[in-house]
Amino acid sequence: MMHIILRTRIHKLLAAAAPVDRVLIKGWVRTRRDSKTFSFLEINDGSALANIQVIAEEHLENYEEIKRLTTGSAVAVIGAVRESPGKGQKWEIAAESVTIYQIAPDTYPLQKKRHSDEFLRTIGHLRPRTNKYGAAFRIRSELAFAIHRFFHDRGFVYVHTPIITGSDCEGAGEMFCVTTLTPEGLREKEFPGFYEQDFFGKKVNLTVSGQLAAEMFALALGDVYTFGPTFRAENSHTSRHAAEFWMVEPEMAFCDLEENMDGAEALIKYLVGHIRENCAEDLALFSSFVDKSLPDTLESITANTFIRLPYEEAVRILTASGQRFDYEIAYGRDLQTEHERFLAETHFKQPVIIYNYPRQIKPFYMRVNDDGKTVAAMDVIVPRIGEIIGGSQREERSDMLELRMRETGLEPSEYWWYLDSRRYGSVPHSGYGLGFERMLMLVTGISNIRDVIPFPRTPGTIEF
Ligand code: 4AD
Ligand code: MG
């Protein structure tokens, strides 16, 4: 009688409570060691950090071929799972058959040794096959799931906001233009009416934030969030900026700045807790090889109430610190990463929420406070990274909103639909944006944003 045998993923097998009669696994050879009468194969299928050891004995009909298996080769193995006498593993597979898909030539770049992150970036198409990047991208997947879970459990509605848009949410003008008119070097200034001929009949760009659209849905559905890719054409060559990154943007009706801060703090704590609970093995790799202080950092995030500090107070602390900064700090200037890191890393040694920033350094949509000089903005800053969340209570008064648009150089008539929301049933509402990659950097200890994105896009780099 023929037995159909289903493929088992190795992570399931490693968690098995008892030996299993017969399994089929498929994966890639990490190493092969030969003894006189058998070969040890370490197989990994990407489902977990750990490999499973396969013992292939000389009686196998293709034993000669098995002895030619190299690192990176692909195989299918059928055999019994039994207790392993070897150290460091509970189970091993006694092979009944080893089917070879392909033997990798010895030019395979990922031989068994540690490679630098810089080298691995040059082989971005292969790096998810390494222990470190496999772990990083499994955690990335789990983190995305945890975000949906957090909001879903709290009754938030998930909204897909557009990727192509005609508005500039942050008003910074750092956008990628989307056009089907391609002649090199054509500019609207040189060719008036250029964009009228274009696909949408106006100038459009890739979104820098889903916020404005999310606000429309919050004012209809109450509590919503959007979670998707965003794009910024800022020419920042830092380890924290990418041209294409993902942002989580909740938006809540009937919500003030205080509640907004509560929500942001709860989200970060929940995500850290979820990853610690569900990705323990992958996380251990980062604690051992990437950032030894990671467990302490994560513990301090979940254990402490975030400090809440008005911007003015932050400036006072920075000025009084006697610390030398590359960028001088004074009231009215934006905080730079070095300032943020000083506060979170050196001064408070834990996450800090800075709020009530001067109105002249923040976008038009933030609510103007009663003092007339600050807006109800809040940034969450964390050790090692600096800003991880930016948010605010939104300006719900239409006359003030129009004034702020003019003040920041936006033409109110182009945002007529946004202004409509302040005309019909306007209410206090708030929201924030969490940089998804920065959150991943926080939980893994990885210090360069290029290393938490499958195929990163930064100025001058788009190989894959
Ligand atoms: O502070 P930002 O610019 O806020 C907004 O876009 C708001 N519209 C969000 C909202 O209120 N709905 O960006 C939010 C977060 C930052 O705190 C940072 O974590 C991340 O997005 N971020 C970037 N991450 C990677 N690369 C970049 N170039 C980033 N720019 C911002
Ligand atoms: Mg910001």
Short mmCIF file of C-alpha atoms and ligand atoms in Angstrom, two decimals:
data_model
loop_
_atom_site.label_atom_id
_atom_site.label_comp_id
_atom_site.label_asym_id
_atom_site.label_seq_id
_atom_site.Cartn_x
_atom_site.Cartn_y
_atom_site.Cartn_z
CA MET A 1 0.00 0.00 0.00
CA MET A 2 1.24 3.52 -0.85
CA HIS A 3 1.46 5.99 2.02
CA ILE A 4 1.04 9.65 1.25
CA ILE A 5 3.29 11.63 3.51
CA LEU A 6 2.88 15.36 4.01
CA ARG A 7 5.75 17.77 4.32
CA THR A 8 6.45 18.98 7.87
CA ARG A 9 7.99 22.37 8.55
CA ILE A 10 11.06 22.02 10.74
CA HIS A 11 9.85 24.42 13.46
CA LYS A 12 6.92 22.07 14.11
CA LEU A 13 9.22 19.08 14.27
CA LEU A 14 11.60 20.73 16.71
CA ALA A 15 8.67 21.38 19.04
CA ALA A 16 7.42 17.77 18.88
CA ALA A 17 6.78 16.14 22.27
CA ALA A 18 7.62 12.57 21.24
CA PRO A 19 9.44 10.68 18.45
CA VAL A 20 7.57 10.50 15.11
CA ASP A 21 7.48 7.39 12.90
CA ARG A 22 7.99 8.99 9.58
CA VAL A 23 8.25 12.57 8.32
CA LEU A 24 9.04 14.36 5.10
CA ILE A 25 11.04 17.57 5.34
CA LYS A 26 12.33 19.81 2.56
CA GLY A 27 15.02 22.40 2.93
CA TRP A 28 18.57 23.50 2.28
CA VAL A 29 21.81 21.99 3.50
CA ARG A 30 23.69 24.21 5.94
CA THR A 31 26.60 21.78 6.50
CA ARG A 32 27.61 18.21 5.79
CA ARG A 33 30.04 16.10 7.83
CA ASP A 34 31.03 12.59 6.88
CA SER A 35 32.09 9.70 9.04
CA LYS A 36 33.08 6.24 7.78
CA THR A 37 29.62 4.83 7.26
CA PHE A 38 27.30 7.80 7.29
CA SER A 39 26.87 11.55 6.66
CA PHE A 40 25.45 14.19 9.02
CA LEU A 41 23.38 16.82 7.21
CA GLU A 42 22.24 19.99 8.95
CA ILE A 43 19.01 21.04 7.20
CA ASN A 44 17.22 24.37 7.50
CA ASP A 45 13.92 25.26 5.84
CA GLY A 46 13.57 28.87 7.00
CA SER A 47 10.75 28.15 9.45
CA ALA A 48 13.03 28.42 12.49
CA LEU A 49 16.51 29.44 13.46
CA ALA A 50 17.52 25.89 14.41
CA ASN A 51 18.47 23.20 11.88
CA ILE A 52 17.47 19.59 12.08
CA GLN A 53 20.21 17.00 11.86
CA VAL A 54 19.74 14.21 9.35
CA ILE A 55 21.76 10.96 9.49
CA ALA A 56 22.21 9.48 6.03
CA GLU A 57 23.76 6.00 6.18
CA GLU A 58 25.85 4.31 3.51
CA HIS A 59 23.10 1.83 2.57
CA LEU A 60 21.08 4.66 0.91
CA GLU A 61 21.07 4.02 -2.84
CA ASN A 62 22.35 7.53 -3.72
CA TYR A 63 24.89 7.66 -0.86
CA GLU A 64 27.73 8.58 -3.21
CA GLU A 65 25.73 11.62 -4.38
CA ILE A 66 24.74 12.53 -0.82
CA LYS A 67 28.44 12.75 0.01
CA ARG A 68 28.76 15.48 -2.62
CA LEU A 69 26.06 17.71 -1.02
CA THR A 70 27.35 21.22 -0.38
CA THR A 71 26.19 24.21 1.66
CA GLY A 72 23.14 25.71 -0.06
CA SER A 73 22.05 22.49 -1.79
CA ALA A 74 18.33 21.66 -1.75
CA VAL A 75 16.97 18.31 -0.55
CA ALA A 76 13.87 16.38 0.55
CA VAL A 77 14.32 13.85 3.34
CA ILE A 78 12.00 11.07 4.52
CA GLY A 79 12.81 9.33 7.78
CA ALA A 80 11.97 8.62 11.40
CA VAL A 81 12.39 11.29 14.06
CA ARG A 82 14.27 9.91 17.05
CA GLU A 83 16.01 11.24 20.08
CA SER A 84 19.42 12.57 19.26
CA PRO A 85 22.39 11.33 21.23
CA GLY A 86 24.27 14.43 20.05
CA LYS A 87 24.65 17.60 22.10
CA GLY A 88 22.51 20.70 21.48
CA GLN A 89 19.57 19.03 19.77
CA LYS A 90 16.67 16.97 20.98
CA TRP A 91 15.67 15.28 17.75
CA GLU A 92 17.34 13.99 14.62
CA ILE A 93 16.08 12.24 11.52
CA ALA A 94 17.32 8.80 10.46
CA ALA A 95 17.03 9.12 6.68
CA GLU A 96 15.14 6.51 4.72
CA SER A 97 15.64 8.52 1.57
CA VAL A 98 17.35 11.75 0.57
CA THR A 99 16.09 13.25 -2.69
CA ILE A 100 18.36 15.89 -4.13
CA TYR A 101 16.80 18.87 -5.95
CA GLN A 102 20.08 20.55 -6.75
CA ILE A 103 23.67 20.57 -5.59
CA ALA A 104 24.89 24.16 -5.13
CA PRO A 105 28.27 24.91 -6.73
CA ASP A 106 31.08 26.05 -4.45
CA THR A 107 30.67 29.62 -5.70
CA TYR A 108 27.70 29.91 -3.28
CA PRO A 109 28.57 33.09 -1.34
CA LEU A 110 27.11 32.00 2.00
CA GLN A 111 29.66 29.49 3.18
CA LYS A 112 29.58 28.69 6.87
CA LYS A 113 31.28 31.72 8.41
CA ARG A 114 30.13 35.08 9.66
CA HIS A 115 29.71 37.76 7.00
CA SER A 116 29.59 41.50 7.59
CA ASP A 117 26.29 43.36 7.25
CA GLU A 118 27.94 45.52 4.57
CA PHE A 119 28.82 42.47 2.47
CA LEU A 120 25.38 40.94 2.96
CA ARG A 121 23.74 44.14 1.68
CA THR A 122 25.51 43.52 -1.64
CA ILE A 123 23.74 40.14 -1.84
CA GLY A 124 20.33 41.28 -0.62
CA HIS A 125 18.72 38.51 -2.68
CA LEU A 126 20.55 35.82 -0.66
CA ARG A 127 20.85 37.33 2.81
CA PRO A 128 17.47 36.07 4.11
CA ARG A 129 19.12 32.63 3.98
CA THR A 130 21.46 33.55 6.85
CA ASN A 131 20.57 32.96 10.50
CA LYS A 132 20.52 36.65 11.38
CA TYR A 133 18.43 37.88 8.46
CA GLY A 134 16.11 34.88 8.58
CA ALA A 135 15.43 35.77 12.22
CA ALA A 136 15.00 39.48 11.42
CA PHE A 137 12.42 38.81 8.73
CA ARG A 138 10.51 36.26 10.79
CA ILE A 139 10.29 38.92 13.52
CA ARG A 140 9.21 41.50 10.93
CA SER A 141 6.32 39.24 9.95
CA GLU A 142 5.34 38.60 13.56
CA LEU A 143 5.48 42.33 14.33
CA ALA A 144 3.10 43.15 11.47
CA PHE A 145 0.72 40.48 12.75
CA ALA A 146 0.93 41.90 16.29
CA ILE A 147 0.02 45.38 15.01
CA HIS A 148 -3.14 44.08 13.38
CA ARG A 149 -3.94 42.08 16.48
CA PHE A 150 -3.51 45.08 18.80
CA PHE A 151 -5.91 47.25 16.84
CA HIS A 152 -8.34 44.49 15.96
CA ASP A 153 -8.68 43.49 19.63
CA ARG A 154 -9.54 47.11 20.44
CA GLY A 155 -12.21 47.43 17.76
CA PHE A 156 -10.25 49.60 15.30
CA VAL A 157 -11.19 49.43 11.62
CA TYR A 158 -8.33 48.85 9.17
CA VAL A 159 -8.42 51.35 6.29
CA HIS A 160 -6.38 51.09 3.09
CA THR A 161 -5.37 54.65 2.37
CA PRO A 162 -4.09 55.54 -1.11
CA ILE A 163 -0.48 55.15 -2.17
CA ILE A 164 -0.79 57.62 -5.04
CA THR A 165 -2.02 61.00 -3.83
CA GLY A 166 -2.39 64.63 -4.81
CA SER A 167 -1.68 66.00 -1.33
CA ASP A 168 1.43 66.63 0.73
CA CYS A 169 0.52 65.63 4.27
CA GLU A 170 3.72 66.70 5.99
CA GLY A 171 4.10 69.82 3.84
CA ALA A 172 7.80 69.13 3.47
CA GLY A 173 7.67 68.76 -0.32
CA GLU A 174 9.95 65.72 -0.20
CA MET A 175 7.91 63.56 -2.52
CA PHE A 176 8.33 61.14 -5.39
CA CYS A 177 6.34 62.39 -8.34
CA VAL A 178 4.29 59.74 -10.16
CA THR A 179 3.98 60.38 -13.88
CA THR A 180 3.41 58.54 -17.14
CA LEU A 181 5.06 61.37 -19.07
CA THR A 182 8.66 60.40 -19.14
CA PRO A 183 10.81 62.60 -21.38
CA GLU A 184 13.99 63.19 -19.45
CA GLY A 185 14.35 66.55 -17.81
CA LEU A 186 10.90 67.94 -18.58
CA ARG A 187 9.83 70.36 -15.88
CA GLU A 188 6.54 72.09 -15.31
CA LYS A 189 8.28 75.47 -15.19
CA GLU A 190 9.68 74.95 -18.66
CA PHE A 191 6.48 73.38 -19.98
CA PRO A 192 3.38 75.01 -18.48
CA GLY A 193 0.44 72.62 -18.49
CA PHE A 194 2.76 69.61 -18.36
CA TYR A 195 0.83 67.81 -15.63
CA GLU A 196 -2.56 68.54 -17.22
CA GLN A 197 -1.50 66.12 -19.93
CA ASP A 198 -0.56 63.51 -17.37
CA PHE A 199 -2.45 60.38 -16.31
CA PHE A 200 -4.49 62.02 -13.53
CA GLY A 201 -4.57 65.49 -15.08
CA LYS A 202 -2.65 66.95 -12.14
CA LYS A 203 0.61 66.58 -10.32
CA VAL A 204 0.56 63.52 -8.05
CA ASN A 205 3.07 61.75 -5.86
CA LEU A 206 3.66 58.68 -3.72
CA THR A 207 2.17 59.23 -0.29
CA VAL A 208 4.35 60.40 2.63
CA SER A 209 1.60 59.48 5.13
CA GLY A 210 -1.92 58.07 5.08
CA GLN A 211 -3.03 60.47 7.79
CA LEU A 212 -5.28 62.88 5.90
CA ALA A 213 -7.26 60.00 4.42
CA ALA A 214 -7.32 58.18 7.78
CA GLU A 215 -8.78 61.30 9.41
CA MET A 216 -11.75 61.18 7.00
CA PHE A 217 -12.41 57.61 8.07
CA ALA A 218 -11.95 58.30 11.80
CA LEU A 219 -14.62 60.99 11.46
CA ALA A 220 -16.90 58.32 10.02
CA LEU A 221 -15.95 55.06 11.76
CA GLY A 222 -14.50 56.32 15.05
CA ASP A 223 -11.29 54.41 15.65
CA VAL A 224 -9.32 53.45 12.55
CA TYR A 225 -5.77 52.67 11.50
CA THR A 226 -3.86 52.42 8.30
CA PHE A 227 -0.71 50.37 7.89
CA GLY A 228 1.18 50.46 4.64
CA PRO A 229 4.15 51.70 2.65
CA THR A 230 5.06 55.39 2.60
CA PHE A 231 7.70 57.22 0.58
CA ARG A 232 9.96 60.16 1.27
CA ALA A 233 12.40 61.73 -1.12
CA GLU A 234 14.47 63.28 1.67
CA ASN A 235 18.13 63.06 0.89
CA SER A 236 19.03 61.75 4.35
CA HIS A 237 22.03 59.48 4.50
CA THR A 238 21.40 58.17 8.00
CA SER A 239 20.94 54.72 9.48
CA ARG A 240 17.34 55.61 10.38
CA HIS A 241 15.91 56.94 7.12
CA ALA A 242 14.72 54.98 4.11
CA ALA A 243 13.05 56.30 0.97
CA GLU A 244 10.40 53.56 1.21
CA PHE A 245 9.23 52.52 4.67
CA TRP A 246 6.09 51.28 6.38
CA MET A 247 4.04 53.31 8.80
CA VAL A 248 1.26 52.39 11.22
CA GLU A 249 -1.16 55.27 11.59
CA PRO A 250 -4.07 55.04 14.03
CA GLU A 251 -6.56 57.90 14.04
CA MET A 252 -9.17 58.33 16.75
CA ALA A 253 -12.27 60.55 16.87
CA PHE A 254 -13.17 62.14 20.21
CA CYS A 255 -9.59 61.78 21.39
CA ASP A 256 -7.29 64.44 22.84
CA LEU A 257 -3.49 64.59 23.06
CA GLU A 258 -3.40 62.90 26.46
CA GLU A 259 -5.34 59.86 25.27
CA ASN A 260 -3.25 59.82 22.12
CA MET A 261 -0.08 59.53 24.22
CA ASP A 262 -1.68 56.75 26.28
CA GLY A 263 -2.46 54.85 23.08
CA ALA A 264 1.05 55.24 21.66
CA GLU A 265 2.65 54.03 24.88
CA ALA A 266 0.28 51.05 25.07
CA LEU A 267 1.06 50.05 21.47
CA ILE A 268 4.84 50.07 21.92
CA LYS A 269 4.59 48.08 25.15
CA TYR A 270 2.24 45.56 23.58
CA LEU A 271 4.49 45.03 20.56
CA VAL A 272 7.59 44.53 22.69
CA GLY A 273 5.70 42.07 24.89
CA HIS A 274 4.34 40.16 21.90
CA ILE A 275 7.76 39.72 20.30
CA ARG A 276 9.35 38.64 23.58
CA GLU A 277 6.64 36.03 24.02
CA ASN A 278 6.43 34.73 20.49
CA CYS A 279 9.93 35.10 19.03
CA ALA A 280 12.10 34.02 21.96
CA GLU A 281 14.52 31.89 19.91
CA ASP A 282 15.10 34.51 17.20
CA LEU A 283 15.37 37.24 19.82
CA ALA A 284 18.06 35.29 21.67
CA LEU A 285 20.23 35.47 18.56
CA PHE A 286 20.04 39.27 18.61
CA SER A 287 20.79 39.43 22.33
CA SER A 288 23.87 37.23 21.85
CA PHE A 289 25.32 38.54 18.60
CA VAL A 290 23.89 41.99 17.86
CA ASP A 291 23.13 43.90 21.06
CA LYS A 292 23.92 42.42 24.46
CA SER A 293 21.88 45.11 26.22
CA LEU A 294 18.73 44.19 24.26
CA PRO A 295 16.98 42.24 27.04
CA ASP A 296 17.49 45.15 29.46
CA THR A 297 16.28 47.69 26.91
CA LEU A 298 13.13 45.70 26.22
CA GLU A 299 12.53 45.14 29.92
CA SER A 300 12.86 48.86 30.65
CA ILE A 301 10.32 49.65 27.94
CA THR A 302 7.65 47.34 29.30
CA ALA A 303 8.37 48.02 32.97
CA ASN A 304 8.42 51.84 33.09
CA THR A 305 5.81 54.50 32.47
CA PHE A 306 7.14 56.69 29.66
CA ILE A 307 8.35 60.12 30.78
CA ARG A 308 6.15 62.96 29.45
CA LEU A 309 7.96 66.19 28.87
CA PRO A 310 6.87 69.49 27.27
CA TYR A 311 9.20 70.59 24.45
CA GLU A 312 10.15 73.70 26.40
CA GLU A 313 11.30 71.55 29.31
CA ALA A 314 13.29 69.31 26.94
CA VAL A 315 15.11 72.36 25.57
CA ARG A 316 15.89 73.46 29.12
CA ILE A 317 17.36 70.06 30.03
CA LEU A 318 19.44 69.97 26.84
CA THR A 319 20.74 73.49 27.35
CA ALA A 320 21.62 72.82 30.98
CA SER A 321 23.29 69.48 30.19
CA GLY A 322 26.61 71.03 29.19
CA GLN A 323 26.71 68.37 26.46
CA ARG A 324 28.31 69.32 23.11
CA PHE A 325 25.96 68.81 20.17
CA ASP A 326 26.62 69.14 16.42
CA TYR A 327 23.37 71.10 16.12
CA GLU A 328 22.85 73.90 18.57
CA ILE A 329 19.65 73.68 20.56
CA ALA A 330 17.43 76.66 21.30
CA TYR A 331 13.69 77.24 21.72
CA GLY A 332 12.05 77.19 18.29
CA ARG A 333 14.46 74.74 16.69
CA ASP A 334 13.55 71.17 15.90
CA LEU A 335 15.18 68.47 18.00
CA GLN A 336 17.81 66.45 16.14
CA THR A 337 18.44 62.75 16.66
CA GLU A 338 21.46 63.55 18.85
CA HIS A 339 19.24 65.59 21.19
CA GLU A 340 16.55 62.94 21.28
CA ARG A 341 19.05 60.21 21.99
CA PHE A 342 20.68 62.25 24.74
CA LEU A 343 17.31 62.58 26.48
CA ALA A 344 16.20 58.94 26.10
CA GLU A 345 19.58 57.25 26.40
CA THR A 346 21.68 59.36 28.74
CA HIS A 347 19.37 61.59 30.72
CA PHE A 348 16.25 59.53 31.38
CA LYS A 349 17.50 56.10 30.21
CA GLN A 350 14.00 55.16 29.02
CA PRO A 351 11.38 56.23 26.47
CA VAL A 352 10.22 59.85 26.61
CA ILE A 353 7.21 61.54 25.05
CA ILE A 354 7.91 65.16 24.15
CA TYR A 355 4.84 67.29 23.50
CA ASN A 356 3.68 70.84 22.74
CA TYR A 357 6.22 71.82 20.09
CA PRO A 358 6.51 75.36 18.68
CA ARG A 359 3.97 75.82 15.93
CA GLN A 360 6.48 77.07 13.36
CA ILE A 361 8.34 73.74 13.16
CA LYS A 362 5.27 71.50 12.81
CA PRO A 363 2.81 70.75 9.97
CA PHE A 364 -0.47 72.57 9.37
CA TYR A 365 -2.82 69.91 10.72
CA MET A 366 -1.66 70.02 14.36
CA ARG A 367 -3.98 71.75 16.81
CA VAL A 368 -2.85 75.20 17.96
CA ASN A 369 -2.73 75.37 21.76
CA ASP A 370 -4.32 78.19 23.78
CA ASP A 371 -0.91 79.85 24.21
CA GLY A 372 -0.98 80.50 20.45
CA LYS A 373 2.70 79.59 20.09
CA THR A 374 2.71 75.81 20.49
CA VAL A 375 0.78 72.96 18.86
CA ALA A 376 -0.56 69.75 20.43
CA ALA A 377 2.17 67.59 18.92
CA MET A 378 3.85 64.61 20.49
CA ASP A 379 6.93 62.60 19.57
CA VAL A 380 7.84 59.35 21.27
CA ILE A 381 11.60 58.96 21.51
CA VAL A 382 13.40 55.79 22.55
CA PRO A 383 16.97 54.86 23.43
CA ARG A 384 19.33 54.03 20.49
CA ILE A 385 16.89 55.32 17.86
CA GLY A 386 15.43 58.68 18.79
CA GLU A 387 12.02 59.44 17.29
CA ILE A 388 9.92 56.34 16.74
CA ILE A 389 6.45 57.93 16.75
CA GLY A 390 5.23 61.32 15.61
CA GLY A 391 1.66 62.36 16.27
CA SER A 392 -0.71 65.09 17.39
CA GLN A 393 -4.17 66.23 18.23
CA ARG A 394 -5.58 67.60 14.95
CA GLU A 395 -6.83 71.13 14.36
CA GLU A 396 -10.60 70.70 14.31
CA ARG A 397 -11.48 74.44 13.91
CA SER A 398 -11.84 75.22 10.23
CA ASP A 399 -10.87 78.90 10.42
CA MET A 400 -7.69 78.09 12.36
CA LEU A 401 -6.94 75.20 9.99
CA GLU A 402 -7.18 77.45 6.93
CA LEU A 403 -4.97 80.00 8.62
CA ARG A 404 -2.37 77.33 9.35
CA MET A 405 -2.50 76.11 5.75
CA ARG A 406 -1.74 79.59 4.48
CA GLU A 407 0.95 79.98 7.13
CA THR A 408 2.68 76.81 5.92
CA GLY A 409 2.29 77.59 2.21
CA LEU A 410 -0.58 75.26 1.31
CA GLU A 411 -3.50 76.37 -0.84
CA PRO A 412 -6.73 75.67 1.14
CA SER A 413 -8.85 75.24 -2.00
CA GLU A 414 -6.76 72.20 -2.96
CA TYR A 415 -7.69 70.62 0.35
CA TRP A 416 -11.43 71.43 0.11
CA TRP A 417 -12.38 67.85 0.98
CA TYR A 418 -10.17 67.89 4.08
CA LEU A 419 -11.68 71.21 5.18
CA ASP A 420 -15.17 69.76 4.63
CA SER A 421 -14.56 67.39 7.53
CA ARG A 422 -14.26 70.47 9.79
CA ARG A 423 -17.47 71.88 8.43
CA TYR A 424 -19.71 68.88 9.04
CA GLY A 425 -19.64 67.44 12.55
CA SER A 426 -16.08 68.42 13.41
CA VAL A 427 -14.79 66.92 16.68
CA PRO A 428 -11.50 66.81 18.57
CA HIS A 429 -9.50 63.91 17.15
CA SER A 430 -5.96 62.65 17.30
CA GLY A 431 -3.57 60.14 15.83
CA TYR A 432 0.04 59.23 15.33
CA GLY A 433 2.43 57.43 13.02
CA LEU A 434 4.73 54.65 14.19
CA GLY A 435 7.71 53.96 11.93
CA PHE A 436 7.46 50.19 11.45
CA GLU A 437 11.16 49.72 10.64
CA ARG A 438 12.24 51.80 13.62
CA MET A 439 10.06 49.58 15.81
CA LEU A 440 11.84 46.57 14.33
CA MET A 441 15.20 48.17 15.06
CA LEU A 442 14.08 48.69 18.64
CA VAL A 443 13.05 45.06 19.21
CA THR A 444 16.01 43.45 17.41
CA GLY A 445 18.83 45.82 18.33
CA ILE A 446 19.71 46.10 14.61
CA SER A 447 21.24 49.54 14.21
CA ASN A 448 20.80 50.16 10.47
CA ILE A 449 17.37 50.52 8.86
CA ARG A 450 18.75 48.88 5.70
CA ASP A 451 19.00 45.64 7.62
CA VAL A 452 15.36 45.35 8.68
CA ILE A 453 13.87 45.95 5.19
CA PRO A 454 13.84 43.02 2.73
CA PHE A 455 15.02 45.20 -0.18
CA PRO A 456 15.86 48.68 1.15
CA ARG A 457 15.61 51.86 -0.94
CA THR A 458 17.92 54.70 0.05
CA PRO A 459 19.39 57.60 -1.97
CA GLY A 460 21.40 56.13 -4.83
CA THR A 461 20.66 52.50 -3.98
CA ILE A 462 18.02 50.31 -5.61
CA GLU A 463 19.82 47.19 -6.82
CA PHE A 464 17.18 44.60 -6.06
O1 4AD B 1 6.76 62.14 12.27
P1 4AD B 1 6.21 61.72 10.93
O2 4AD B 1 6.68 62.47 9.74
O3 4AD B 1 4.63 61.80 11.11
C1 4AD B 1 3.70 61.67 10.12
O4 4AD B 1 3.92 61.34 8.98
C2 4AD B 1 2.30 61.84 10.61
N1 4AD B 1 1.45 62.16 9.44
C3 4AD B 1 1.85 60.60 11.32
C4 4AD B 1 0.47 60.70 11.88
O5 4AD B 1 0.24 61.52 12.76
N2 4AD B 1 -0.46 59.91 11.38
O6 4AD B 1 6.52 60.17 10.71
C5 4AD B 1 6.05 59.20 11.62
C6 4AD B 1 7.13 58.18 11.91
C7 4AD B 1 8.40 58.77 12.51
O7 4AD B 1 8.28 58.96 13.90
C8 4AD B 1 9.41 57.69 12.16
O8 4AD B 1 9.36 56.62 13.08
C9 4AD B 1 8.93 57.20 10.82
O9 4AD B 1 7.57 57.56 10.71
N3 4AD B 1 9.68 57.79 9.70
C10 4AD B 1 10.60 57.14 8.98
N4 4AD B 1 11.05 55.88 9.06
C11 4AD B 1 12.00 55.51 8.17
N5 4AD B 1 12.49 56.31 7.19
C12 4AD B 1 12.06 57.58 7.07
N6 4AD B 1 12.53 58.36 6.09
C13 4AD B 1 11.07 58.05 8.00
N7 4AD B 1 10.42 59.22 8.16
C14 4AD B 1 9.58 59.04 9.20
MG MG B 2 8.21 63.37 13.01
#
